[in-house]
XYZ file of C-alpha atoms in Angstrom:
374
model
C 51.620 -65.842 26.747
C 53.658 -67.911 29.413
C 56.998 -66.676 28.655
C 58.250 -68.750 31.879
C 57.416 -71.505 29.897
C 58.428 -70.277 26.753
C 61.729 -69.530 27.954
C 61.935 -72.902 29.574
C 60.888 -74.583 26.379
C 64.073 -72.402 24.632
C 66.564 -73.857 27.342
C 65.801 -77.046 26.526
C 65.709 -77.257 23.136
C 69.457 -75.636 23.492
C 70.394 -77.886 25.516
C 69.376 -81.082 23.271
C 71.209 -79.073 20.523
C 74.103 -78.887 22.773
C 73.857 -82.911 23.360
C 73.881 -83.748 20.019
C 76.255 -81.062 18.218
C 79.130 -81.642 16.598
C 82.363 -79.383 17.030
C 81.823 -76.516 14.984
C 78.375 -76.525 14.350
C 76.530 -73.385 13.954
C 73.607 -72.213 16.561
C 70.394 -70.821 15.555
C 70.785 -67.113 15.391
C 68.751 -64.536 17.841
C 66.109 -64.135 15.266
C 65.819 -67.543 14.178
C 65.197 -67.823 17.941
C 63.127 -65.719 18.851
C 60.807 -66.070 16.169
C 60.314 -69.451 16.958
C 59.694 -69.727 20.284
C 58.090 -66.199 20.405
C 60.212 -64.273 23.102
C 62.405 -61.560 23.254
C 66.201 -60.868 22.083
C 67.187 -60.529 25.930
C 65.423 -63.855 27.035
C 67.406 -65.530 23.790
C 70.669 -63.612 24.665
C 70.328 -64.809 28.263
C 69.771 -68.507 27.561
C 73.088 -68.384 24.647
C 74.970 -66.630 27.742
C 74.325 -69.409 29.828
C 75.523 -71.926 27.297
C 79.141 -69.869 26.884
C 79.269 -69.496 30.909
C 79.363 -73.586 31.091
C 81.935 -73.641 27.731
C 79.731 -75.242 25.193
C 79.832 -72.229 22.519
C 81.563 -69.431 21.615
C 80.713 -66.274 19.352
C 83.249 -65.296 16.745
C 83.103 -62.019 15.125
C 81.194 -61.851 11.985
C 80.978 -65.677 11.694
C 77.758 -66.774 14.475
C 78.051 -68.886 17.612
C 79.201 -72.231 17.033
C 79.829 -74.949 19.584
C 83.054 -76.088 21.197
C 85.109 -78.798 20.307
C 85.425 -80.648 23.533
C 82.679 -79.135 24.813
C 81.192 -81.226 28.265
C 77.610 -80.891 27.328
C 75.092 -82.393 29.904
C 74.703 -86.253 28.978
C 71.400 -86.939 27.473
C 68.441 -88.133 30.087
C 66.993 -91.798 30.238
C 64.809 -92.577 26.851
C 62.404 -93.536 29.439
C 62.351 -89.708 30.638
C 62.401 -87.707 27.377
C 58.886 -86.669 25.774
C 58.971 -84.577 23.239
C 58.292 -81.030 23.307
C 54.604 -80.038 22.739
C 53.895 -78.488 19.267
C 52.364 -75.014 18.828
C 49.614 -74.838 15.777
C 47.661 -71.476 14.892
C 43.576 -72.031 13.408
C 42.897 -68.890 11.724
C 39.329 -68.616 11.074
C 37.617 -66.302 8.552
C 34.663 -64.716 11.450
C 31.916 -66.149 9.234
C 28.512 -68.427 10.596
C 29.674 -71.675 8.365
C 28.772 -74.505 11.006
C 31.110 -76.436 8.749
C 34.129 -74.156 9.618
C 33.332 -74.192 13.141
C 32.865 -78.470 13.775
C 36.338 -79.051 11.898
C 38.254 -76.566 13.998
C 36.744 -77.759 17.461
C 38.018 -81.163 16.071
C 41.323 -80.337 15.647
C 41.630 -79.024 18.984
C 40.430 -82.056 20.550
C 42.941 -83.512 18.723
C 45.886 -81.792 19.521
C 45.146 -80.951 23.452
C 44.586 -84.616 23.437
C 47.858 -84.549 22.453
C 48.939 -82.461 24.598
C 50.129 -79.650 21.660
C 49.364 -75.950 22.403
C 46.496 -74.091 19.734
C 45.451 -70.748 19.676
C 42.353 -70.022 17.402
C 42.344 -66.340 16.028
C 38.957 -65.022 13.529
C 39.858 -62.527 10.860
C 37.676 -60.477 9.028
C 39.588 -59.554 5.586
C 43.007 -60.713 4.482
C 44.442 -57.570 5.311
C 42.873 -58.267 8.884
C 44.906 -61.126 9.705
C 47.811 -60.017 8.622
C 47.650 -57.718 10.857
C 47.241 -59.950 13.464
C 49.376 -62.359 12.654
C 52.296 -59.387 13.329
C 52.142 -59.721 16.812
C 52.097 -63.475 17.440
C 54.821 -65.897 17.654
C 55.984 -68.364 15.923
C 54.171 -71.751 14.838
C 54.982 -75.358 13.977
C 51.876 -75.521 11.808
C 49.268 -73.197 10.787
C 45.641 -74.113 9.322
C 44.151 -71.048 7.619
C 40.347 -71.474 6.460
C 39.018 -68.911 3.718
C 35.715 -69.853 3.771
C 34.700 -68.656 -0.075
C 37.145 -66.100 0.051
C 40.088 -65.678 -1.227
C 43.473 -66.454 0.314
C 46.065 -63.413 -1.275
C 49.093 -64.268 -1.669
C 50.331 -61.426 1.271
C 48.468 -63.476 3.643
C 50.012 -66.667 2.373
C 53.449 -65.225 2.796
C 52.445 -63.603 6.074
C 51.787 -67.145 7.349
C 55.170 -68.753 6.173
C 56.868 -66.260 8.205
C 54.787 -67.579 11.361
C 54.468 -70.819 10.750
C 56.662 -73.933 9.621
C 53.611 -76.200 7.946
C 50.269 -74.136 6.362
C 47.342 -76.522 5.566
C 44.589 -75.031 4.030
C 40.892 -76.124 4.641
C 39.611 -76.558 1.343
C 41.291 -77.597 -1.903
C 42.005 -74.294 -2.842
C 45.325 -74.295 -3.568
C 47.340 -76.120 -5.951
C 51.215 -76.324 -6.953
C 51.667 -74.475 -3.502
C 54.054 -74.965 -1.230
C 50.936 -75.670 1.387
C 49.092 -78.926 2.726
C 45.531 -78.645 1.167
C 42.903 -80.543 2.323
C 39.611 -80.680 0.827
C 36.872 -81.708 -1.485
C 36.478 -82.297 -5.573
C 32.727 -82.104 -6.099
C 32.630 -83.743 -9.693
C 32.568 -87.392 -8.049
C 29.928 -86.112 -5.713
C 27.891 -84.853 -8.727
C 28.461 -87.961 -10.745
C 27.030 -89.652 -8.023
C 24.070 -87.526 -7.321
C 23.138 -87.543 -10.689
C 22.849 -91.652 -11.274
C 21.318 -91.741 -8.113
C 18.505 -89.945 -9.543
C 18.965 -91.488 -12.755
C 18.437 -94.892 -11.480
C 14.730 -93.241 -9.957
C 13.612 -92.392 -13.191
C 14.610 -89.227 -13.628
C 15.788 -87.296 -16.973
C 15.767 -84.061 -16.364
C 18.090 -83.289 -13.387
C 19.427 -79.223 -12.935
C 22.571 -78.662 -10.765
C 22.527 -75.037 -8.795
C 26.054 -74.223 -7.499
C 27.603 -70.623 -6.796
C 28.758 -68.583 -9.834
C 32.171 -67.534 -7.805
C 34.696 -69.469 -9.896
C 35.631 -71.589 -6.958
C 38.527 -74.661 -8.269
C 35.802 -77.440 -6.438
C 32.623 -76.239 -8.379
C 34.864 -75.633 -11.605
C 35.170 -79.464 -11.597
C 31.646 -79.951 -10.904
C 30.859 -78.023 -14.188
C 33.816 -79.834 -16.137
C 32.166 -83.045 -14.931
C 28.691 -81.854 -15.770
C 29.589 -81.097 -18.949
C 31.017 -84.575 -19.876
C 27.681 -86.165 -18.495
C 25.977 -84.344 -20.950
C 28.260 -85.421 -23.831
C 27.262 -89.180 -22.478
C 23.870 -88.347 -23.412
C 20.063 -89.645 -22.340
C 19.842 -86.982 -19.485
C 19.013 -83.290 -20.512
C 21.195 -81.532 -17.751
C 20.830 -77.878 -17.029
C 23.209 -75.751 -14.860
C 21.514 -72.930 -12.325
C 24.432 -70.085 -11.086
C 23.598 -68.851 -7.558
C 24.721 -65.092 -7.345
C 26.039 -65.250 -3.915
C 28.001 -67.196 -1.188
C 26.556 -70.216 1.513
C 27.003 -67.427 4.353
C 25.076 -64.867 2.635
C 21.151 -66.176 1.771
C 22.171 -68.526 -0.911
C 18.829 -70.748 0.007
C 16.539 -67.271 -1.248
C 19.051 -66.368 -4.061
C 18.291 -70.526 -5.330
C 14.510 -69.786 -4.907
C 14.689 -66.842 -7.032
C 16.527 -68.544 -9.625
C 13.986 -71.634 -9.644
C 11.140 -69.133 -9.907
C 12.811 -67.602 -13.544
C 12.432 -70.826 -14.326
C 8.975 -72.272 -13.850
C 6.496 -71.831 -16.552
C 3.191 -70.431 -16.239
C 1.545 -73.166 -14.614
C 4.468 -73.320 -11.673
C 6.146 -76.166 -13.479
C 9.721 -76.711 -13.397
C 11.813 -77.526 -16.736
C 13.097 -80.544 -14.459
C 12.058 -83.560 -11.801
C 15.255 -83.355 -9.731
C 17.621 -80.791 -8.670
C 21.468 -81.408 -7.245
C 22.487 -78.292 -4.840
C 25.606 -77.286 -3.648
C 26.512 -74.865 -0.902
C 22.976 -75.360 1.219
C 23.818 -74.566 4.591
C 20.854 -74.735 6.258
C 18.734 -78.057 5.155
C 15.414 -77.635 6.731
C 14.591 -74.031 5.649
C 15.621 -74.768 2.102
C 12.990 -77.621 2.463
C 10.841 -74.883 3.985
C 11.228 -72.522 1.154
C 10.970 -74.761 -1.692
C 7.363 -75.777 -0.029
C 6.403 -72.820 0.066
C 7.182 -71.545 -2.532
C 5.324 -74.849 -4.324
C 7.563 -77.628 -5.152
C 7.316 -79.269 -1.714
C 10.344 -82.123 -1.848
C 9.910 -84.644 -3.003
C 6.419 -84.868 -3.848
C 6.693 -81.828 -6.797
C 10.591 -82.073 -6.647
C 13.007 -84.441 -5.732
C 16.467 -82.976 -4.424
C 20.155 -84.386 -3.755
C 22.230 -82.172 -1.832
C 25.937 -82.439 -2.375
C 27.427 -81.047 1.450
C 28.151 -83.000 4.236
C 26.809 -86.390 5.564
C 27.562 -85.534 9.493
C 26.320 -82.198 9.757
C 22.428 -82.511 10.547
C 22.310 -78.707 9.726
C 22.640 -79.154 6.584
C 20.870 -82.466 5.608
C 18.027 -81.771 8.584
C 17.737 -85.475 8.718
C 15.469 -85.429 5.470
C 17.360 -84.740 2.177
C 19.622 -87.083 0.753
C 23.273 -85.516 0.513
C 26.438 -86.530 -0.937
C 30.208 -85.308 -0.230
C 32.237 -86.086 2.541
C 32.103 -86.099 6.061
C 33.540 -83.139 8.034
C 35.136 -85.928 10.632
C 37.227 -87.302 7.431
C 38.383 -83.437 7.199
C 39.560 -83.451 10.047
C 41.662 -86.382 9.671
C 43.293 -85.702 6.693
C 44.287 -82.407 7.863
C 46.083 -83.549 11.105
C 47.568 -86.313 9.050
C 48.865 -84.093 6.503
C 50.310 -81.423 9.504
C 51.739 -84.955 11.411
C 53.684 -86.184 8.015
C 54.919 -82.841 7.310
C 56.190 -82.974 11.146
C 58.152 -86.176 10.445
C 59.655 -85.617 6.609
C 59.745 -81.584 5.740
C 61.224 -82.928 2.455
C 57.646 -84.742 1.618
C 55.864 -83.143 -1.690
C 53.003 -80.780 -0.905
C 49.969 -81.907 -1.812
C 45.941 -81.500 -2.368
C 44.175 -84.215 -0.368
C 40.841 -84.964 -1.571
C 38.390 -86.059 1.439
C 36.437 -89.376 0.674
C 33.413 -89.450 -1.382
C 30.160 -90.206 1.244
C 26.507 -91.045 1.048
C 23.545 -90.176 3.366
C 20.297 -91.533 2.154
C 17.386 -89.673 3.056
C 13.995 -89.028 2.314
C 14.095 -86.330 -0.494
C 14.321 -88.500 -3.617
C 11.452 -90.328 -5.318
C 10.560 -92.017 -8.456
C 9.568 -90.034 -11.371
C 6.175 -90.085 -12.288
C 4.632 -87.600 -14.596
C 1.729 -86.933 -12.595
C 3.564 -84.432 -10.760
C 1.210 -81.990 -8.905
C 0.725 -78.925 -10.121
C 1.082 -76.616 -7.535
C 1.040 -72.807 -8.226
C 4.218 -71.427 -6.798
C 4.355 -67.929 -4.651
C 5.423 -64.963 -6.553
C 6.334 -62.855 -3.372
């Protein structure tokens, strides 16, 4: 840390108090100081000294430090020459190989050193991990915490208030909060996938998400559900037993194998999958395995449209973008900036299609291709 600068930044910010104070009102205390501009008690005594040495506070006894009346405080400079004072934002990062996770943070970087705001990006392993981390850093104007699958406790959540004026969270996790969540609903995206396929002919369509009871797939089921009440489509659900970082594409292969019938067949012409994080050895897989896509099997991924991990330039996918993320996350951070009073709020990300090569028209003459049992 620059605590030259730091200490600078605390001068000035006194200072502008100091310019625009009325007689009688109240300083920050030491604390309240310190913790926001991450120094020490003697640096914050120091800069409050110099403020009583040219007679523009004084202490009283068991009441704070309030400023003068009649106090000659330095005249404000030119509008011309103010900027305002960079922000400070925290990106804490759950150490985990999402590519997701990684794109959206190096986005919000550009974003704010474009801006000219200071970041510092910290990984944590566990919840109880970053909390211990986040005991030695300073204070924040704005903190973006991604759990990636896991879950945010509500230690860690108070951990973060403590460091940081504004928490977004990456993900629509978090609801009624006092927090800026940003993130994605995946019943649209379903709704979607599913007349997509519809429109191709097919009937029998199976969606395979995660069985972790995460609030975005929940809605997905809720939605699946009421598409089967609509009737004409015989919809199956298929639970993944594990997480997108651990290997969800084998755990889905497994589950399609329980499936097939004795001559490799699937009870289905099109699957939906969430949570595929790695597009073109799922493609691999499901070849091998005997449903090459999307001559035994067509397939909709619901994911991202701009991450060519994930899609491999081949399957169709819908969801939202990862660059619409981004935006609604600094947006949310910048109107929390401008009007702390502002309701907290879930921000859903835009619903978005990438067409690709995955889905075909149902035919019945599907081949019949004995799958792998290894």
């Amino acid at each position: 840390m620059n605590v030259t600068a730091t200490s600078t930044e605390l001068d000035q910010y006194l200072a502008g108090l100091a310019r625009a104070a009325r007689p009688g009102d109240r300083l920050p205390t030491v604390r309240e100081l310190m913790r926001r501009f991450g120094v020490s008690q003697m640096i914050v005594q120091r800069a409050i000294d110099a403020l009583k040495t040219r007679g523009l506070v004084e202490a009283q006894v068991g009441r704070g430090t309030y400023f003068r009346a009649g106090a000659d405080a330095p005249p404000a400079p030119p509008a011309a020459a103010r900027a305002p004072a960079p922000r400070s934002v925290l990106l804490l990062r759950r150490s985990i190989g999402i590519v997701r996770g990684r794109v959206l943070l190096e986005g919000l970087q550009r974003r704010y050193a474009e801006a000219g705001q200071r970041v510092l990006e910290v990984s944590y392993t566990d919840p109880e991990h970053a909390r211990t981390v986040l005991k030695g850093l300073p204070h924040f104007d704005a903190g973006v915490v991604q759990s990636s699958f896991k879950t945010i406790t509500i230690e860690l959540l108070a951990a973060l208030r403590e460091k940081c004026d504004v928490i977004a969270v990456d993900g629509a996790a978090l609801v009624g909060a006092d927090v800026e969540a940003v993130g994605m609903e995946w019943g649209e995206p379903l709704a979607r996938a599913v007349e997509l396929l519809r429109r191709q002919g097919h009937r029998r369509i199976a969606f395979a998400s995660s069985t972790q009871p995460f609030l975005a797939t929940q809605l997905a089921q809720r939605r699946l559900e009421a598409l089967r009440e609509q009737g004409g489509l015989e919809l199956q659900a298929i639970g993944v037993p594990c997480l997108p970082d651990e290997d969800y594409a084998g755990a889905l292969i497994e589950q399609l194998r329980a499936l097939a019938g004795a001559d490799a067949r699937l009870p289905f012409s099109a699957l939906v999958a969430w949570g595929i994080e790695d597009g073109a050895s799922l493609r691999e897989r499901l070849a091998q395995a005997g449903w090459p896509v999307p001559e035994a099997l067509s397939v909709v991924l619901l994911g991202r449209t701009d991450l060519v991990n994930e899609h491999a330039g081949f399957f169709t996918t819908v969801g939202c973008r990862v660059a619409d993320q981004i935006e609604q996350l600094h947006a949310a951070i910048a109107a929390r900036w401008a009007d702390s009073a502002r309701p907290y709020a879930v921000h859903l990300i835009p619903v978005a299609l990438r067409e690709g090569e995955s889905v075909a028209p149902f035919s019945e003459a599907v081949p019949r291709v004995r799958a792998s049992r290894r």
